[in-house]
Short mmCIF file of C-alpha atoms (C1' of nucleotides) in Angstrom, two decimals:
data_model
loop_
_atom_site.label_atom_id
_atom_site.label_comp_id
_atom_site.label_asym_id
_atom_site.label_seq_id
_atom_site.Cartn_x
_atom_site.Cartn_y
_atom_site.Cartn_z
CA UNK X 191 -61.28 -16.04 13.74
CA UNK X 192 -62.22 -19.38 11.85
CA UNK X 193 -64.69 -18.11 9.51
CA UNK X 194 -63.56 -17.98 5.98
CA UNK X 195 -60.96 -20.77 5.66
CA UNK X 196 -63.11 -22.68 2.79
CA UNK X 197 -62.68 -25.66 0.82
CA UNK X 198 -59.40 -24.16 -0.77
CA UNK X 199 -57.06 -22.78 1.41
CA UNK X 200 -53.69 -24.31 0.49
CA UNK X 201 -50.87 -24.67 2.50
CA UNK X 202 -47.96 -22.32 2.30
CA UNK X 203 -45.45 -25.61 2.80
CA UNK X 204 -47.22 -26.91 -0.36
CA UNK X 205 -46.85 -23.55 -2.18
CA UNK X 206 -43.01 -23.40 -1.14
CA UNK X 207 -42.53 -26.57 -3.02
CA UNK X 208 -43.49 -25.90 -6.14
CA UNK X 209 -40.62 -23.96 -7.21
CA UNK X 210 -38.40 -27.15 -6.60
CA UNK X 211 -40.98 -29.25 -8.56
CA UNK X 212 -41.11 -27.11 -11.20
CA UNK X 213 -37.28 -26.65 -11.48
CA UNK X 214 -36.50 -30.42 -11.12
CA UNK X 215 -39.11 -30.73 -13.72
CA UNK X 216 -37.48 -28.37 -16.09
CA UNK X 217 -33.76 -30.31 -15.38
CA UNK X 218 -35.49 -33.31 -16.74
CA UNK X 219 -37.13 -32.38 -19.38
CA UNK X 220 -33.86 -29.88 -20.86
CA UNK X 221 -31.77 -32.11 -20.07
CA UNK X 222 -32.67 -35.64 -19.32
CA UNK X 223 -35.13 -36.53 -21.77
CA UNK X 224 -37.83 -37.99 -19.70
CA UNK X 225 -41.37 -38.12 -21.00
CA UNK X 226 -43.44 -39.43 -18.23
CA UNK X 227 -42.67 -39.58 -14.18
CA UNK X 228 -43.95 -40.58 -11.32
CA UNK X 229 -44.68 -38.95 -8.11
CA UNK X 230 -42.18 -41.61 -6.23
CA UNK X 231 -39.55 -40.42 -8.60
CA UNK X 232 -40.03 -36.63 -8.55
CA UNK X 233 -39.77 -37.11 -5.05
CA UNK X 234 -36.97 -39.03 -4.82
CA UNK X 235 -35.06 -36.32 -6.48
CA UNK X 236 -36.21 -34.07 -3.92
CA UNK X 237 -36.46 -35.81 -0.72
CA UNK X 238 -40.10 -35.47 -0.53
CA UNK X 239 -42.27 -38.43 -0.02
CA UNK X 240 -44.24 -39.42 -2.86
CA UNK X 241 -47.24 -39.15 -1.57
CA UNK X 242 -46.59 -35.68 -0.62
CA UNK X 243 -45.84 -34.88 -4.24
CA UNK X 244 -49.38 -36.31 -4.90
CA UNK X 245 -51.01 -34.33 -2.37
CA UNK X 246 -49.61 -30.85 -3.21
CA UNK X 247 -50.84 -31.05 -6.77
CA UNK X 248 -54.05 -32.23 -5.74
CA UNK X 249 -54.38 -28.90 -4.53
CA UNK X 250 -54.32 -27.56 -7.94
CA UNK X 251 -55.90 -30.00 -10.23
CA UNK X 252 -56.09 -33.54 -11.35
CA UNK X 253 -52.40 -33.28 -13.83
CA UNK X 254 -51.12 -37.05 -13.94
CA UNK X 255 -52.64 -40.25 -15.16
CA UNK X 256 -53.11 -43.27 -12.33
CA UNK X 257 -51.23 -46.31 -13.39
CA UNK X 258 -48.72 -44.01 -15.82
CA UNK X 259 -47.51 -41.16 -14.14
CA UNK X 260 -47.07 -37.25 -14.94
CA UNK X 261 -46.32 -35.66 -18.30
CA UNK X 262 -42.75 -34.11 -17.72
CA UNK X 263 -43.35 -31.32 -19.65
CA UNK X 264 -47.25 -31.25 -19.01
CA UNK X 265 -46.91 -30.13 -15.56
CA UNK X 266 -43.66 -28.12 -15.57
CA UNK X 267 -46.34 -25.98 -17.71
CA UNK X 268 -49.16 -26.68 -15.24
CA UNK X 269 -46.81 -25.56 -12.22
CA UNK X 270 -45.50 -22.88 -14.39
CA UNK X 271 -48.97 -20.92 -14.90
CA UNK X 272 -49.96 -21.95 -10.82
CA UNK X 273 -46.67 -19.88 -9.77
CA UNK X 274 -47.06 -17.39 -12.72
CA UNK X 275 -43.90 -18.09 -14.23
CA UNK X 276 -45.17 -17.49 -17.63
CA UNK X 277 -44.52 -13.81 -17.76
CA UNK X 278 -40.98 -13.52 -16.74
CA UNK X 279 -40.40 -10.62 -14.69
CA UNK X 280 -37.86 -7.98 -15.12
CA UNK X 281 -35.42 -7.30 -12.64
CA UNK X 282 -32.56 -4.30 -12.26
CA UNK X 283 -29.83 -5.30 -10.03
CA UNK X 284 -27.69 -2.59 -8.23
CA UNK X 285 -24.22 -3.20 -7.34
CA UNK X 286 -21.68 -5.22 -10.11
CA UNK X 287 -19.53 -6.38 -7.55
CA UNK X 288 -19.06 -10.01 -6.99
CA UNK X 289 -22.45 -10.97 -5.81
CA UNK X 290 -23.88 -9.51 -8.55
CA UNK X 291 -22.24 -10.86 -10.80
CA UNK X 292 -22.45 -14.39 -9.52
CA UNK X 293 -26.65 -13.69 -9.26
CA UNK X 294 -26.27 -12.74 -13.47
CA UNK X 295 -24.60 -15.76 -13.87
CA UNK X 296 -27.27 -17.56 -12.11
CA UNK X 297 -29.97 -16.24 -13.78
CA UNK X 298 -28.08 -16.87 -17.15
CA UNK X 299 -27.62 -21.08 -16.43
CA UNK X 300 -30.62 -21.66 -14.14
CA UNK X 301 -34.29 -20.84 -14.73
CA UNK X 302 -35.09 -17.96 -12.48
CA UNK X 303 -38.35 -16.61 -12.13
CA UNK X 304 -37.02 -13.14 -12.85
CA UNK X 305 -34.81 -11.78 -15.44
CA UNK X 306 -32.00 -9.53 -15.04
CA UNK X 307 -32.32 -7.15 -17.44
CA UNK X 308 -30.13 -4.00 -16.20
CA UNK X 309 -27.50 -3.80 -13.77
CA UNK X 310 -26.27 -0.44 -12.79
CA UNK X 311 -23.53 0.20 -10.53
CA UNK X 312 -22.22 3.81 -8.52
CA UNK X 313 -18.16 3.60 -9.78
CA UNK X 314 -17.74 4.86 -13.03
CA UNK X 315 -15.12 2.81 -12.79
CA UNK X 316 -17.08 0.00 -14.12
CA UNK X 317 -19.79 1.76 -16.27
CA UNK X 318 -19.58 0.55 -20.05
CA UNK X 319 -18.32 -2.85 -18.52
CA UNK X 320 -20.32 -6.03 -19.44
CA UNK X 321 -21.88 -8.64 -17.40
CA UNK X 322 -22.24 -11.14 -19.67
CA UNK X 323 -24.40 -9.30 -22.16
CA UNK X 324 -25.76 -6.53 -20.10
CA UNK X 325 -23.83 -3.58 -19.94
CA UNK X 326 -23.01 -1.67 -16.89
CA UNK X 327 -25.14 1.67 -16.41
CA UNK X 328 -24.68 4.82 -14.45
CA UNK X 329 -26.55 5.22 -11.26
CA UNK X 330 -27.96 8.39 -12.77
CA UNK X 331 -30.02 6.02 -15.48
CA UNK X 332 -32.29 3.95 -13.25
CA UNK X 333 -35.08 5.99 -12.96
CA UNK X 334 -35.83 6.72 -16.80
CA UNK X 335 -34.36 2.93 -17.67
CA UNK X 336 -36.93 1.02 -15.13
CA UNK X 337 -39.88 3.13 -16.60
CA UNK X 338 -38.74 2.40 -20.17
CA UNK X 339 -38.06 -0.72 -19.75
CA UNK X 340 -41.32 -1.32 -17.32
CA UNK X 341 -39.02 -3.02 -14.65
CA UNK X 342 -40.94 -4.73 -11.69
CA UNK X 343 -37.84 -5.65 -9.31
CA UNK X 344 -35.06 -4.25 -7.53
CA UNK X 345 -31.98 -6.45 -6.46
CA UNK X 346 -29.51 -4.83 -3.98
CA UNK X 347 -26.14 -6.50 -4.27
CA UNK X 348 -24.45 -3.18 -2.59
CA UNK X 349 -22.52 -2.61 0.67
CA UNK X 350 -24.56 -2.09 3.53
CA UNK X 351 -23.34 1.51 3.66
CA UNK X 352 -25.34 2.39 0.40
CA UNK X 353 -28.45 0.01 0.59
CA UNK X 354 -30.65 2.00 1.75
CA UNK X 355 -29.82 5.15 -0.42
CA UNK X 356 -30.03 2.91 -3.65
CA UNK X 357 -33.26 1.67 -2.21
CA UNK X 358 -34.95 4.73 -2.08
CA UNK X 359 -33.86 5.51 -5.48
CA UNK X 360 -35.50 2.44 -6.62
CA UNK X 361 -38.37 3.16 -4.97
CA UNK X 362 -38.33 6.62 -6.18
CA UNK X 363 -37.83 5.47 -9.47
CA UNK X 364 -40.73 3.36 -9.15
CA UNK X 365 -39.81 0.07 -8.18
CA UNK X 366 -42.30 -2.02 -6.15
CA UNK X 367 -40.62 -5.43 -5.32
CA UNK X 368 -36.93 -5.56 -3.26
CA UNK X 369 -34.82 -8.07 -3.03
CA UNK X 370 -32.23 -7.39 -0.79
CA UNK X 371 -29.15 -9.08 -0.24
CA UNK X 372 -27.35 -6.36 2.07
CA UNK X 373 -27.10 -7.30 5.62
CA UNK X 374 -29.57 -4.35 6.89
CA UNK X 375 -32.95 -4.03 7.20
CA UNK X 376 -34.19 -1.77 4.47
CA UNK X 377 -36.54 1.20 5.60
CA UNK X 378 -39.37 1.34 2.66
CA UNK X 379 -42.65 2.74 2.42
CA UNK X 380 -45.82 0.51 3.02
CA UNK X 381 -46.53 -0.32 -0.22
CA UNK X 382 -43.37 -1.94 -1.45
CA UNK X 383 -42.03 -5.50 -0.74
CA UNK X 384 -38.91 -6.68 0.35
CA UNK X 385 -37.22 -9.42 0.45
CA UNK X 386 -34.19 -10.12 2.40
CA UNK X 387 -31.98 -12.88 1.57
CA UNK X 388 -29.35 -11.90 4.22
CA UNK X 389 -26.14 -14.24 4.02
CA UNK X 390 -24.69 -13.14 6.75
CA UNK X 391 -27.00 -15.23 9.00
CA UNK X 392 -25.69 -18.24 7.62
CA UNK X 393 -25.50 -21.33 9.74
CA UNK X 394 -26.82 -21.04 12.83
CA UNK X 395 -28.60 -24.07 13.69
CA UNK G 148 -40.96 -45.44 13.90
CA UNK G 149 -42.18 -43.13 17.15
CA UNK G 150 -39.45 -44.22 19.07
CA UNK G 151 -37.22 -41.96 20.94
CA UNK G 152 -39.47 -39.08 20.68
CA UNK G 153 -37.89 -38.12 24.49
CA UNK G 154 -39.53 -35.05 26.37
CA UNK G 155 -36.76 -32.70 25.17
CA UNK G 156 -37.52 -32.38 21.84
CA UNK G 157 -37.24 -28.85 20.02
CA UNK G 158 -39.33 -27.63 17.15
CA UNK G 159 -37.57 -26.86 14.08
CA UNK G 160 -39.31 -23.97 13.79
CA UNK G 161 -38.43 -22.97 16.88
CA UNK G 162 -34.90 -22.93 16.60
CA UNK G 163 -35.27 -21.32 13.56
CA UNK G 164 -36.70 -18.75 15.49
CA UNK G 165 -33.59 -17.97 17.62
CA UNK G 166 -30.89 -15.99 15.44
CA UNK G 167 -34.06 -13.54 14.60
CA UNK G 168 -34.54 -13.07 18.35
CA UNK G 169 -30.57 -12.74 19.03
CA UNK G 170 -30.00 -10.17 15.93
CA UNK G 171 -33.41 -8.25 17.50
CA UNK G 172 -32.20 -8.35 21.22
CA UNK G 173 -28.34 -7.86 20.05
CA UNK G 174 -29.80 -4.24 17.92
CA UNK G 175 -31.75 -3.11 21.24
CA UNK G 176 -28.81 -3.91 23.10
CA UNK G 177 -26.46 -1.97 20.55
CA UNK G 178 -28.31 0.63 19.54
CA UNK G 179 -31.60 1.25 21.96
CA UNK G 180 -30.09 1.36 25.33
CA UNK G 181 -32.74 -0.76 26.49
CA UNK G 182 -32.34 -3.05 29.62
CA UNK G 183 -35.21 -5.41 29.74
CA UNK G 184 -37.72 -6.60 27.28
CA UNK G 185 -41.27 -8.16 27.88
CA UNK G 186 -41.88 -11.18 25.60
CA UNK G 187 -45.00 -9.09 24.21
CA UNK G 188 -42.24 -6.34 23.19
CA UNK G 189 -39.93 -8.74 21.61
CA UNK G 190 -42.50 -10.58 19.49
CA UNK G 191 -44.24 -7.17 18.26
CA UNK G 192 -40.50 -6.71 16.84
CA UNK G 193 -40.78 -9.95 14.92
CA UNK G 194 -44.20 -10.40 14.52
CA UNK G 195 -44.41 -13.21 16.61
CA UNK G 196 -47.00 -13.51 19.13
CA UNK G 197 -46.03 -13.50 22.37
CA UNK G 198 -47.01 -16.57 23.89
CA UNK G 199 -44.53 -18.14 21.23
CA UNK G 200 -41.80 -15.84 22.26
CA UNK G 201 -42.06 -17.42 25.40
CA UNK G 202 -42.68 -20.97 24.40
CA UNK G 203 -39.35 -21.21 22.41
CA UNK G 204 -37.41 -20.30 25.35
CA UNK G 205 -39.15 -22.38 27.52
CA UNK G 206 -37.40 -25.36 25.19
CA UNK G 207 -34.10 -24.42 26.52
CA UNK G 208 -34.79 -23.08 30.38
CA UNK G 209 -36.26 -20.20 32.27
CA UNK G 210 -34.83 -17.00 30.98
CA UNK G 211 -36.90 -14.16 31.96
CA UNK G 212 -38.74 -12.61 35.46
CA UNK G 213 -42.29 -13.01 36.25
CA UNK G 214 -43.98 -9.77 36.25
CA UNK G 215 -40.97 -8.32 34.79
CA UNK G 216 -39.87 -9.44 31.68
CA UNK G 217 -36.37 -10.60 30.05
CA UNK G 218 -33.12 -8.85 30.40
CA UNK G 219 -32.31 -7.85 27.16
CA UNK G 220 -27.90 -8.83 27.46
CA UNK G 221 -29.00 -11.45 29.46
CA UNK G 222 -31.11 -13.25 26.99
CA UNK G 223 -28.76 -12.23 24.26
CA UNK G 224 -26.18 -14.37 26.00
CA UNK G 225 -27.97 -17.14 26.33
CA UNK G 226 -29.33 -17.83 23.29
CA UNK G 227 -26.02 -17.23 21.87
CA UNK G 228 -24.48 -19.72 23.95
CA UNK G 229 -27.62 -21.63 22.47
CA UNK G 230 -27.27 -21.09 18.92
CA UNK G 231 -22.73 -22.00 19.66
CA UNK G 232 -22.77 -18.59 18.39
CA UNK G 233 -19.76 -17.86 21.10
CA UNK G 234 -17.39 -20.76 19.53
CA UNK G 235 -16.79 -19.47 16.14
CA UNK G 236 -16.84 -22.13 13.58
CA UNK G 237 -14.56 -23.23 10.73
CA UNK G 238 -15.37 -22.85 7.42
CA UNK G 239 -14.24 -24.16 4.05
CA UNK G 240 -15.48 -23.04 0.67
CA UNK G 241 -15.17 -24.72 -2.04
CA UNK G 242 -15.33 -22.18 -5.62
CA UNK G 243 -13.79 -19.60 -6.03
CA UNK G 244 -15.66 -17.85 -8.61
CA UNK G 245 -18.02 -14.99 -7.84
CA UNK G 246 -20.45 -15.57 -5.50
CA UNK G 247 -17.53 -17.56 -3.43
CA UNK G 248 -15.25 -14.40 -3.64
CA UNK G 249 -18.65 -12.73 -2.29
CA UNK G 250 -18.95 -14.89 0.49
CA UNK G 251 -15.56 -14.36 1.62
CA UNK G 252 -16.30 -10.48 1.15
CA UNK G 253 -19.03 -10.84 3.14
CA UNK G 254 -17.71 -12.55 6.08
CA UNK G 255 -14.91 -9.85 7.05
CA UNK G 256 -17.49 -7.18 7.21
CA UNK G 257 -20.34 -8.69 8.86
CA UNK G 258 -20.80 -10.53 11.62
CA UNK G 259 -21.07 -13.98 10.86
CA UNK G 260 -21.51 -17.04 12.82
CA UNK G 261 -19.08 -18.79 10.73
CA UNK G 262 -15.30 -17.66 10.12
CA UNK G 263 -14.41 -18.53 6.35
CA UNK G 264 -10.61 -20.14 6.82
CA UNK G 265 -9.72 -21.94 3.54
CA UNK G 266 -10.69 -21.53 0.07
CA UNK G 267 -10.68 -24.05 -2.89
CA UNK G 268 -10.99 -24.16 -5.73
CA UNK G 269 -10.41 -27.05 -8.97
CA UNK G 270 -9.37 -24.83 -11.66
CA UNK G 271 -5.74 -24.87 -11.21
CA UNK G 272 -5.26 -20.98 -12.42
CA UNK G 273 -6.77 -19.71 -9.92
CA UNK G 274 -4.87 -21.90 -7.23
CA UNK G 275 -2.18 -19.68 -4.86
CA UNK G 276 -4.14 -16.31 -5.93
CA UNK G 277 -5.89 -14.47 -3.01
CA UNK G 278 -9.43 -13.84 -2.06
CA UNK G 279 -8.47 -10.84 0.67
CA UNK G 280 -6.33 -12.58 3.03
CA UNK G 281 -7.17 -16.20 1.84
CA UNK G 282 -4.53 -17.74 -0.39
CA UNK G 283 -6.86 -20.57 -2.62
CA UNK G 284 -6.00 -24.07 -2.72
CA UNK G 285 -6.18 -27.22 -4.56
CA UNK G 286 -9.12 -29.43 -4.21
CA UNK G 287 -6.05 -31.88 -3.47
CA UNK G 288 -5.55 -30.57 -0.22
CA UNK G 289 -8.77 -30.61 1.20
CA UNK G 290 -9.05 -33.85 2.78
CA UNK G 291 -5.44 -32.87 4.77
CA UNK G 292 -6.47 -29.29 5.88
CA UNK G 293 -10.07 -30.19 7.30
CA UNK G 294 -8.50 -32.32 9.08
CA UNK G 295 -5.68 -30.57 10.34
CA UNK G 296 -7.15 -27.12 10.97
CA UNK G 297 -10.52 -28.67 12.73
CA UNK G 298 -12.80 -27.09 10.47
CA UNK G 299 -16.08 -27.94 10.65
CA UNK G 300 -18.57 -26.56 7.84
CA UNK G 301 -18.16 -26.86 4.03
CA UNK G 302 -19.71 -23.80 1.95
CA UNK G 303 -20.48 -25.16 -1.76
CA UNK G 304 -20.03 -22.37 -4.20
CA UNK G 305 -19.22 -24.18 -7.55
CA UNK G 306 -21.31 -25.12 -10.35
CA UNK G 307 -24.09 -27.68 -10.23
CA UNK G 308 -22.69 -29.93 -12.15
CA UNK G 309 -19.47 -30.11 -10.21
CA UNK G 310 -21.50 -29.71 -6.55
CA UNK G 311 -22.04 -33.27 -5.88
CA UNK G 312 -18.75 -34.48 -6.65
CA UNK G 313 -17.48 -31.52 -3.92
CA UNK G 314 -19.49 -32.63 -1.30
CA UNK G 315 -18.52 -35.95 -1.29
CA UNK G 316 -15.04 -34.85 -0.68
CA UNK G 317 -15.71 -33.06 1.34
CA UNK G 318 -17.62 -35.34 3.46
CA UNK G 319 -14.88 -38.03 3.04
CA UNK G 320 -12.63 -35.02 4.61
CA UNK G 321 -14.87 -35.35 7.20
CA UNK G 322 -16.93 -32.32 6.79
CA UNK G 323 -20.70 -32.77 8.92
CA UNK G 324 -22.44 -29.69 8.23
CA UNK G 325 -22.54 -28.11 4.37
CA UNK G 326 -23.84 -24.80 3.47
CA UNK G 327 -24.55 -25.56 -0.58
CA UNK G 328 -25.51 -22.51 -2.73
CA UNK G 329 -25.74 -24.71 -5.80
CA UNK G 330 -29.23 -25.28 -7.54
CA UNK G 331 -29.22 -29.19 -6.95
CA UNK G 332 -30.23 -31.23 -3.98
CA UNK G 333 -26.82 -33.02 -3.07
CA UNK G 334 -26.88 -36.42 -2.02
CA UNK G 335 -25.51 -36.94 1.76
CA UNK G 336 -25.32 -39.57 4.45
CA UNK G 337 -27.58 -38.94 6.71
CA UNK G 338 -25.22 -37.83 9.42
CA UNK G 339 -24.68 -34.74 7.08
CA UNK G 340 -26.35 -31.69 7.75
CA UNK G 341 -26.72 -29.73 4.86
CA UNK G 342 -28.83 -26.35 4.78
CA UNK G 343 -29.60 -25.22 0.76
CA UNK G 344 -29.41 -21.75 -0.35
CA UNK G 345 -30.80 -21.73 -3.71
CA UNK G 346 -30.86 -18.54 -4.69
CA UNK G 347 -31.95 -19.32 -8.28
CA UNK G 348 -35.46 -19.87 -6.69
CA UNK G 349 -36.03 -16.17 -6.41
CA UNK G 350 -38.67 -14.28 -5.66
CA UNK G 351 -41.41 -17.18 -6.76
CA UNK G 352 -43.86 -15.92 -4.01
"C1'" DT A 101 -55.98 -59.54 -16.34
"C1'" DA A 102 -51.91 -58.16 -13.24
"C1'" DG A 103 -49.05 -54.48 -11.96
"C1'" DA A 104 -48.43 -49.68 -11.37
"C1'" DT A 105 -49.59 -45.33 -9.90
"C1'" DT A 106 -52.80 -41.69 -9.19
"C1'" DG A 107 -56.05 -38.77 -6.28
"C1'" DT A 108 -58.22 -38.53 -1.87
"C1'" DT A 109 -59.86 -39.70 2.76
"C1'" DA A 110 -58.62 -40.58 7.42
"C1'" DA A 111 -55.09 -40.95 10.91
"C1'" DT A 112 -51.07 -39.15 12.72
"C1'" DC A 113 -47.84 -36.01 13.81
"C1'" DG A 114 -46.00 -31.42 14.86
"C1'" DA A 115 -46.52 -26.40 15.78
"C1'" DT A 116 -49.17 -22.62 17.44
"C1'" DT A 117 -52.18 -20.45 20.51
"C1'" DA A 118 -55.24 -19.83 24.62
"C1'" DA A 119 -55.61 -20.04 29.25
"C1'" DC A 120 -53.95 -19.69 33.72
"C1'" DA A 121 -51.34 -20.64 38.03
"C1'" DA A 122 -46.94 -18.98 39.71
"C1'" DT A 123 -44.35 -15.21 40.87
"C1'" DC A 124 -42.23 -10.78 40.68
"C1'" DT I 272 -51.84 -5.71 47.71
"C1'" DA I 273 -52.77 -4.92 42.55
"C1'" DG I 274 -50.84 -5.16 38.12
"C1'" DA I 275 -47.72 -7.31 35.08
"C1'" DT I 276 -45.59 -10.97 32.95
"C1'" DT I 277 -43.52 -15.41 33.02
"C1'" DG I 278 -43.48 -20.59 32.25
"C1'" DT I 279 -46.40 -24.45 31.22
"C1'" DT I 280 -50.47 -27.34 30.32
"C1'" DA I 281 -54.23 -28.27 27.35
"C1'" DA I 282 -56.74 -27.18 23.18
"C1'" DT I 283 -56.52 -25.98 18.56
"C1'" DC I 284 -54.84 -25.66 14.27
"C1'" DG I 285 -52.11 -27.04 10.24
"C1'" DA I 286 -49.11 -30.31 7.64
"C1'" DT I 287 -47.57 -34.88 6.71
"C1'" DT I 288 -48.20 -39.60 6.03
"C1'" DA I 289 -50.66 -44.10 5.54
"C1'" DA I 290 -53.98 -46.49 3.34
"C1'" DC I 291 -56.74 -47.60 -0.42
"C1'" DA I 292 -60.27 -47.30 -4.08
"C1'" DA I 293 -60.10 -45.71 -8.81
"C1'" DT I 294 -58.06 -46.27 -13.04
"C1'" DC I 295 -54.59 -46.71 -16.50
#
DNA sequence: TAGATTGTTAATCGATTAACAATC
DNA sequence: TAGATTGTTAATCGATTAACAATC
């Protein structure tokens, strides 16, 4: 029960942060023009103590230089190939209503690890219609459009009445990753992931 | 710096714990037709263990029977009395662009702990339309209607560059709690709760 | 050199889990 | 009574923070 922990297990708090280092890294470097920063500072953005900054990329490496700081865009690129941000992945969202459009607009401003490549939506009502530049598809594409387009992730932005029938046409069309923003728990097989991001719990602490 | 540590001090984690044990106990209640649950039960559910099952409630009293278990209404009850689940609270958000339109959505059809009661937004087209039932209002009017309707969160919906600017008005309404979906950390006095909901972070994991 | 800041070790703090008496 | 299961104490495990030598 406490064999195999070794020298580098890292802890999942420390791998949780990196997305907000890396984004808060991006910010500055897009649009702030900072060269070099400090572990105080990063962290002062955040609310995480410096030397809590320090500690959770001494898990990965040696990436800033003591009396100086951290190259801004040096370790965005560091954190980016730790999290494996360099190949973005592709992602077909289901459901154009207002969720899913505010998650294409999202992906659009911010840097999401994901791209949204497809969105595809059941009312013909609103096939043809674009989403920024995606254009809205038929239900009846997603299975030949995720393997031509070799999509890795599923977002359901639908009613809770449909969810789970559009997931098992994602699954059955090959998808392996969920993300699930309906307010039900999604019935999949074993080998696919999901992720539920379920709003409805909102505040409750 | 350890001061006023007090004996009745309750793990984050553990009250994070307690809407996934009321929706579980709430669905057995619904939809199982089951009476009483044994902490083991509960936890297999969740994939807690069960000795933490019973350690969380033991933070807020004694809930169950020895030798018998919990009863499942029971325990629903309490921790929603708990979690203030019973007072619904007041809720103003602030954008009304999509993913605040989807919020709104949201909230009529599922059961949130939070009743959405004022929208606003800056643009001044959009003031006086409706999002269902809600008629949106000028940022103008905030500081008046928190205080006059009692409301008691703030749900942050609008860009990041506009978010910080928001929450300070709506803290100088007198807003203590703030549910922000921007992508930025906002800046708060420390009397303000605020719980983020990036959802630009993604699936990084 | 003097000041700044890293990377890392050790100390502290907080959360989980094991163990078990109490009780149904 | 025998078996089950709670509530709680103590032990363990994991994460954060303080302190500081190393180094720019």
């Amino acid at each position: 029960m406490k064999v195999m922990k070794g020298r580098n297990y890292i802890p999942k708090a420390t791998i949780e942060r990196l997305p907000l280092y890396y984004r808060c890294l991006d910010r500055l470097s897009s649009y702030e023009d900072i060269d070099v920063i400090s572990s105080k500072e990063l962290g002062g953005k955040l609310g995480i103590p410096s030397t809590q900054v320090r500690k959770d990329l001494s898990y990965y490496g040696e990436f800033g230089r003591r009396g100086v700081g951290y190259d801004v865009d040096g370790l965005k690129r560091s954190i980016a190939r730790i999290l494996g941000i360099n190949k973005l992945w592709s992602a077909a969202l289901v459901g154009a209503g207002n969720l899913g459009t505010a998650l294409v607009n999202y992906g659009r401003s911010s840097s999401m690890a994901l791209k949204i490549t497809n969105v595809f939506h059941a009312d013909p009502g609103k096939i043809g219609n674009k989403l920024g530049d995606i254009i809205v598809q038929s239900m009846k594409e997603i299975k030949e459009t995720v393997k031509n387009d070799n999509i890795n992730i599923g977002i359901v932005t639908v009613p809770a009445s449909e969810a789970q029938k559009v997931t098992e046409e994602l699954v059955e069309a090959g998808i392996r990753s969920i993300w699930n923003f309906s307010p039900i728990r999604l019935i999949v097989p074993e080998e696919v992931m999901v992720r539920n991001e379920d709003l409805s719990v909102g505040i409750a602490s």
